[in-house]
PDB file of C-alpha atoms in Angstrom:
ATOM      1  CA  UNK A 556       0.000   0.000   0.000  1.00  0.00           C
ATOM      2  CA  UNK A 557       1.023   3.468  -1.043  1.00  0.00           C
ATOM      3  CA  UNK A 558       0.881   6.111   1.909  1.00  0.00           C
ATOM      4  CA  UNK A 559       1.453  10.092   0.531  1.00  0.00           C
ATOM      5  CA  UNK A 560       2.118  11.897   3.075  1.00  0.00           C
ATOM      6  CA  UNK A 561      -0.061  15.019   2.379  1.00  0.00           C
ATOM      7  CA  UNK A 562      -3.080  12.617   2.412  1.00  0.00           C
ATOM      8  CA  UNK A 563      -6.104  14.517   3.896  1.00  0.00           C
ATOM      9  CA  UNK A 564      -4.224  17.346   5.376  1.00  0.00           C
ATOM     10  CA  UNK A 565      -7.236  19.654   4.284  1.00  0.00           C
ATOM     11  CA  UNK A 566      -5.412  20.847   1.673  1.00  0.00           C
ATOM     12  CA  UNK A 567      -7.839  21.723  -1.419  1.00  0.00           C
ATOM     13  CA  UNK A 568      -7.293  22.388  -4.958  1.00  0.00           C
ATOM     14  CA  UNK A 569      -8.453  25.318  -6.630  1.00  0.00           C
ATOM     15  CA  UNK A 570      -9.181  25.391 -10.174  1.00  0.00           C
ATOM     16  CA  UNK A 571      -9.573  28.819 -12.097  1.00  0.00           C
ATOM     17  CA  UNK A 572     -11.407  28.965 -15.281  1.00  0.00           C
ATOM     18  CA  UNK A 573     -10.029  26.675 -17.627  1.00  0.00           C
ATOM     19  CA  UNK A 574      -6.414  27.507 -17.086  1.00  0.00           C
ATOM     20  CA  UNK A 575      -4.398  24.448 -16.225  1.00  0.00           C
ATOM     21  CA  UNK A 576      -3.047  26.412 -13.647  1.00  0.00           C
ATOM     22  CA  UNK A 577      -3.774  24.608  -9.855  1.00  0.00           C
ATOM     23  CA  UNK A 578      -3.369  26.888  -6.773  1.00  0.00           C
ATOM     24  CA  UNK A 579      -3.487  24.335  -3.126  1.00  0.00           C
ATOM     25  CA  UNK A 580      -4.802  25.914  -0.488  1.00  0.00           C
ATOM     26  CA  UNK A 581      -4.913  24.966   3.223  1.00  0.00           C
ATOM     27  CA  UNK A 582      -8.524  24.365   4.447  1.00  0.00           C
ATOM     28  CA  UNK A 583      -8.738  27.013   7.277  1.00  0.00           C
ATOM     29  CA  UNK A 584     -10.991  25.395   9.552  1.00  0.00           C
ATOM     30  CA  UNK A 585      -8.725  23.768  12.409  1.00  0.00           C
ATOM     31  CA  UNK A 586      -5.433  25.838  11.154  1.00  0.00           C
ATOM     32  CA  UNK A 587      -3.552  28.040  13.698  1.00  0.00           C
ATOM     33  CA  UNK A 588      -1.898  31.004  13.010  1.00  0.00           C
ATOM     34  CA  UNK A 589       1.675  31.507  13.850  1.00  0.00           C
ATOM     35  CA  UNK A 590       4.115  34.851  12.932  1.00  0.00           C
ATOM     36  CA  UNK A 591       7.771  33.962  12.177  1.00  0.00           C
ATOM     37  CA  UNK A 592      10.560  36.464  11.621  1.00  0.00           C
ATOM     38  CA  UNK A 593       7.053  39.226  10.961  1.00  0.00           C
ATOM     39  CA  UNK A 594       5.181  37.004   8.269  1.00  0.00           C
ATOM     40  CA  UNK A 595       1.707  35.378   9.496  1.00  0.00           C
ATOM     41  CA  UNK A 596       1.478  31.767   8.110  1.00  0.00           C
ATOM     42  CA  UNK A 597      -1.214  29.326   9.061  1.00  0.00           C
ATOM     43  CA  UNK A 598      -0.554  26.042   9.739  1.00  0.00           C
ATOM     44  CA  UNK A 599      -2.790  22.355  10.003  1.00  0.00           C
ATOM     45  CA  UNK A 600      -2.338  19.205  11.393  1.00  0.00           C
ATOM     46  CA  UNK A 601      -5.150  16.523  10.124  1.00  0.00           C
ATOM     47  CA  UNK A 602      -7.580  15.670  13.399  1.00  0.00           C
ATOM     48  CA  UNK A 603      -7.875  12.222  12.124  1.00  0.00           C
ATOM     49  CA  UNK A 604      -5.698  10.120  11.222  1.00  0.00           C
ATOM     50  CA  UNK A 605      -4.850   8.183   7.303  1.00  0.00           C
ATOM     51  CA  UNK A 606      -5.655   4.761   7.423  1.00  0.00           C
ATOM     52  CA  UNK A 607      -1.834   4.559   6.805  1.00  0.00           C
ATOM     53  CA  UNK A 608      -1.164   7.235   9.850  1.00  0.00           C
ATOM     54  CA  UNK A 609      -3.738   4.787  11.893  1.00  0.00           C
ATOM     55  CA  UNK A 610      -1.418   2.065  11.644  1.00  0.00           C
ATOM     56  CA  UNK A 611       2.047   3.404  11.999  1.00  0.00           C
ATOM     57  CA  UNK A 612       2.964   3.122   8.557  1.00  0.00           C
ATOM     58  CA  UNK A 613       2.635   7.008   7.466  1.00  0.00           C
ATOM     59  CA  UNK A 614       4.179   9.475   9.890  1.00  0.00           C
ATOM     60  CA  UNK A 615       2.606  12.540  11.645  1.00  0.00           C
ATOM     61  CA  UNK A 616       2.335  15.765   8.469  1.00  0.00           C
ATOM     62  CA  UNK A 617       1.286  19.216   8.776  1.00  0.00           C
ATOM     63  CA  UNK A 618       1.151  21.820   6.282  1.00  0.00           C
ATOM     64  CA  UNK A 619       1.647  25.244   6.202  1.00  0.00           C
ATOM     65  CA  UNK A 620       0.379  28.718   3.959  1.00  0.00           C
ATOM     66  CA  UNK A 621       1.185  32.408   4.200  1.00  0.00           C
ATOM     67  CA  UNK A 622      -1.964  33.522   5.808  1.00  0.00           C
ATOM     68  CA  UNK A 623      -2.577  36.774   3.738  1.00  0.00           C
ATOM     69  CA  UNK A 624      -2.067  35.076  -0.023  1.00  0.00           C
ATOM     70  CA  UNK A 625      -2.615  31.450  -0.463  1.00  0.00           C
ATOM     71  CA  UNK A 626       0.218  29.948  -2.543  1.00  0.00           C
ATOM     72  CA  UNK A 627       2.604  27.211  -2.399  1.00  0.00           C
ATOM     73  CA  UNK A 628       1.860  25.094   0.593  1.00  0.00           C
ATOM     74  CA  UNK A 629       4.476  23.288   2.703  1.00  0.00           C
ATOM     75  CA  UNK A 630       4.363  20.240   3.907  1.00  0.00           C
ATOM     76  CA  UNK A 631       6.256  18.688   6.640  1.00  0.00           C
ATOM     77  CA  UNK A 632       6.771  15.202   7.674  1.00  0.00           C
ATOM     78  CA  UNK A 633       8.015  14.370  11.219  1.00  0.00           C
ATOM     79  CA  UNK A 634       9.294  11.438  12.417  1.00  0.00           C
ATOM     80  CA  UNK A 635       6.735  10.391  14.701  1.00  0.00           C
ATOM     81  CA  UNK A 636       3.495   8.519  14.970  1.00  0.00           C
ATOM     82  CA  UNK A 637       0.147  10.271  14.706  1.00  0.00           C
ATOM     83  CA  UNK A 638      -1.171  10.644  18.092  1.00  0.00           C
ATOM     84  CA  UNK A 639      -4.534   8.555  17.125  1.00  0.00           C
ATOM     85  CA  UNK A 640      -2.564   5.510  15.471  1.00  0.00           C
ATOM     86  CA  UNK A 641      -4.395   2.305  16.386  1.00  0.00           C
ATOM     87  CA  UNK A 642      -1.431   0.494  18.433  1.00  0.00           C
ATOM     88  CA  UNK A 643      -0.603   3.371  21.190  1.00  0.00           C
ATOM     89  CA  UNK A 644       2.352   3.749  18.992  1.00  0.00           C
ATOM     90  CA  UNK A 645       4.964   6.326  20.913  1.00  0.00           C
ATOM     91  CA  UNK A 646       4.229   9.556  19.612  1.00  0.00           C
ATOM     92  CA  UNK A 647       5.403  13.648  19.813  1.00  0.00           C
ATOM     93  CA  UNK A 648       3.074  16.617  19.552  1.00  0.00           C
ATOM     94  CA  UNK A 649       3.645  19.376  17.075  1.00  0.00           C
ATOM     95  CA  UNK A 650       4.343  22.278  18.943  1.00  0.00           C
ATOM     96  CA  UNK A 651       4.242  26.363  17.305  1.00  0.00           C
ATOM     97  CA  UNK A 652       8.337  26.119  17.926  1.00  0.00           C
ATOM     98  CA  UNK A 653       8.090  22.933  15.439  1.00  0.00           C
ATOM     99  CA  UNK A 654       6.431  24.596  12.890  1.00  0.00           C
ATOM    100  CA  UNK A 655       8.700  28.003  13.068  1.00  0.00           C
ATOM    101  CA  UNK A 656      11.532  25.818  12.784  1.00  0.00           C
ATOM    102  CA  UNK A 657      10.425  24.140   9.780  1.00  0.00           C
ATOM    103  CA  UNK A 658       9.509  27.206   7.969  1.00  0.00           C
ATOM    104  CA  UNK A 659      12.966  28.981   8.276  1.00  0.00           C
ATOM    105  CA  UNK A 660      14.160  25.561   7.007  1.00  0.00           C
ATOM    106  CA  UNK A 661      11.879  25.327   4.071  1.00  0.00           C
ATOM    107  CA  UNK A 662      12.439  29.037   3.091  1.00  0.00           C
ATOM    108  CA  UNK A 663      16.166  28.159   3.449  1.00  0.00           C
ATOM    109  CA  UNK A 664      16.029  25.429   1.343  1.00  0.00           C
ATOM    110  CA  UNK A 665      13.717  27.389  -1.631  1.00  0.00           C
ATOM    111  CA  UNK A 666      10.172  27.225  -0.677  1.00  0.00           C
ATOM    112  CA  UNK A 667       7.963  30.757  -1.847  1.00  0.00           C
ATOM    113  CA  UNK A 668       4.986  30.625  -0.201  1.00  0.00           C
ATOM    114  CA  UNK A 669       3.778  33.304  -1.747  1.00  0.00           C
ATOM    115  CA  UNK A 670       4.288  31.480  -5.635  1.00  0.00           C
ATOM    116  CA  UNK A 671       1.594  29.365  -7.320  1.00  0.00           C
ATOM    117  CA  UNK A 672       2.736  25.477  -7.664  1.00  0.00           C
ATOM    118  CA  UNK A 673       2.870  22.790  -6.405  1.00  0.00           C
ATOM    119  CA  UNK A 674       3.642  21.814  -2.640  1.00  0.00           C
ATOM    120  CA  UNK A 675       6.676  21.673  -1.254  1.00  0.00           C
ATOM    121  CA  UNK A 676       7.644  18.806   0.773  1.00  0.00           C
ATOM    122  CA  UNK A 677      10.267  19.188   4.014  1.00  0.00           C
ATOM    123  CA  UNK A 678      10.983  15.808   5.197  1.00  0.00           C
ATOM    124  CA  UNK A 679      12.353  16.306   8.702  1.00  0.00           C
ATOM    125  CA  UNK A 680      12.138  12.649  10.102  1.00  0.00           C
ATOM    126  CA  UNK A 681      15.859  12.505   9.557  1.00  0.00           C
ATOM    127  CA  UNK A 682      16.679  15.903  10.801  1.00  0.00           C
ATOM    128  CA  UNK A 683      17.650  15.341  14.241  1.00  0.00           C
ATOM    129  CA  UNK A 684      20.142  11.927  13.933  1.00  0.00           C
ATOM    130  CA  UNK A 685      22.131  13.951  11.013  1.00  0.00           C
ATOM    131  CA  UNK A 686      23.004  16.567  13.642  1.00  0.00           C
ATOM    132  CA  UNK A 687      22.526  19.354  11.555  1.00  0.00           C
ATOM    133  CA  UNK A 688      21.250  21.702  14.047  1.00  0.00           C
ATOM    134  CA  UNK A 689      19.872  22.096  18.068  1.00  0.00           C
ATOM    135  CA  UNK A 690      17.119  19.477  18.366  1.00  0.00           C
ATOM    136  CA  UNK A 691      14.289  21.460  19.857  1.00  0.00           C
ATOM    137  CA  UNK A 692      12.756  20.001  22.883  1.00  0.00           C
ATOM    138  CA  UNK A 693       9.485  18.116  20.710  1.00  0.00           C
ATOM    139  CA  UNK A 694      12.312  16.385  18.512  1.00  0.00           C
ATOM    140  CA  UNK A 695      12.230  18.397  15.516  1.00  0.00           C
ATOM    141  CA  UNK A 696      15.452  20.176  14.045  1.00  0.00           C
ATOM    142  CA  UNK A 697      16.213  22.179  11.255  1.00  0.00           C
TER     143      UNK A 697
END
């Protein structure tokens, strides 16, 4: 079975006339806000787990929009368990100092929020064994 790891993060596609342009947006029912370094992004976790999250085989995602312009969404994937998986699997939360820290890394590493396209994808799972930067205290690192 094939797991993607932006499955059913309430991210929606937006189709405008018939341009084969596709703007994502992030649903903004259950997103939090969060300013980093003066921008306002919101960010998401999904409330219910993927059938794939449910059973340990997908790890934890949330994704993340400028909050004024909806553009190019990020999504991050931790290395950790979804909180509702099926088998009490150990588990982190994502805390507002995870989610600053992986926007400075995305923006670092070329994602423009405020661009049309596709999402990006930061895969952090790896992050903190590299020893790249100061794991923060929930696990994640830049």
């Amino acid at each position: 079975m094939v797991c993607f790891p932006e499955g059913g993060l309430g991210v929606s596609e937006r189709h405008y006339g018939q341009s084969k342009e596709q703007t994502v947006a992030l649903v903004k029912k259950g997103s939090r806000r969060i300013v980093v370094d003066g921008v306002t992004y919101r960010w998401r976790v999904r409330h219910k787990p993927t059938y794939c999250q449910s059973n340990g085989w997908g790890p934890l995602t949330f994704a993340v929009e400028d909050a004024t312009v909806p553009g190019t969404v990020l999504v991050v994937e931790t290395g950790w368990h979804h909180p509702e998986n099926w088998f009490g699997l150990t588990t982190k939360p994502v805390v507002p100092a995870d989610v600053a820290q992986a926007i400075r890394t995305a923006l670092a590493q070329g994602w423009t929020p405020l661009a049309n396209g596709s999402p990006f994808h930061l895969d952090v799972s790896n992050a903190g064994q590299t020893g790249e930067d100061a794991t923060l205290a929930s696990g994640l690192s830049a």
